[in-house]
Amino acid sequence: MGKIYEVKRGRKYHYYYRHSQRIKLDGSLGGKARGSGPSRVVTKNIYLGKAEDIVRRVKGEQFSLN
């Protein structure tokens, strides 16, 4: 499950969706048990826009990604 968070730039807030998960470095070793191999965190960030842009999208109005 991801999280929506805000970043303030100047006087406006910009919103991002962030999803993080752990994946095994060696795909043949599965599971979470001790000795199952190292893993790393993979993070995906998606820019959602300013609050005004998000409201327009929810209402179905036109918007630009500029």
C-alpha positions in Angstrom: 0.0 0.0 0.0 1.3 3.4 -0.9 1.1 6.8 0.7 0.2 10.3 -0.6 2.4 13.1 0.8 2.8 16.8 0.1 5.8 18.9 -0.6 5.7 22.7 -0.3 7.3 24.6 -3.1 7.0 28.4 -2.7 3.4 29.0 -1.6 1.9 25.9 -3.2 1.7 22.3 -2.2 2.5 19.6 -4.6 1.3 16.0 -4.0 3.0 12.7 -4.7 2.1 9.1 -4.4 4.9 6.9 -3.0 4.9 3.1 -3.0 7.8 1.2 -1.4 8.5 -2.6 -1.2 11.3 -5.0 -0.6 12.5 -7.4 -3.3 15.0 -10.2 -3.0 18.3 -9.7 -4.8 18.4 -13.4 -5.8 14.9 -14.2 -7.1 15.4 -18.0 -6.6 15.5 -17.5 -2.8 12.0 -16.7 -1.6 10.5 -16.2 1.8 11.2 -14.0 4.8 13.0 -16.6 7.0 16.5 -16.2 8.3 19.0 -17.1 5.6 16.7 -16.5 2.7 19.1 -13.9 1.2 19.5 -10.1 1.1 16.8 -7.8 -0.1 16.6 -4.1 -1.2 14.0 -1.4 -1.0 12.4 -0.3 -4.3 10.5 3.0 -4.2 8.2 4.4 -6.9 7.1 8.0 -6.8 4.3 9.4 -9.0 3.6 13.1 -9.2 -0.1 13.9 -8.8 0.1 17.7 -9.1 -1.2 20.7 -7.2 -4.3 20.5 -5.1 -6.2 22.5 -7.8 -5.2 20.0 -10.5 -6.3 17.0 -8.4 -9.7 18.6 -7.7 -10.2 19.2 -11.4 -9.3 15.6 -12.2 -11.8 14.3 -9.6 -14.5 16.5 -11.0 -13.7 15.4 -14.6 -12.6 18.8 -15.9 -9.7 19.4 -18.3 -6.2 19.9 -16.9 -2.7 20.1 -18.1 0.4 18.4 -16.8 2.6 21.5 -17.1 
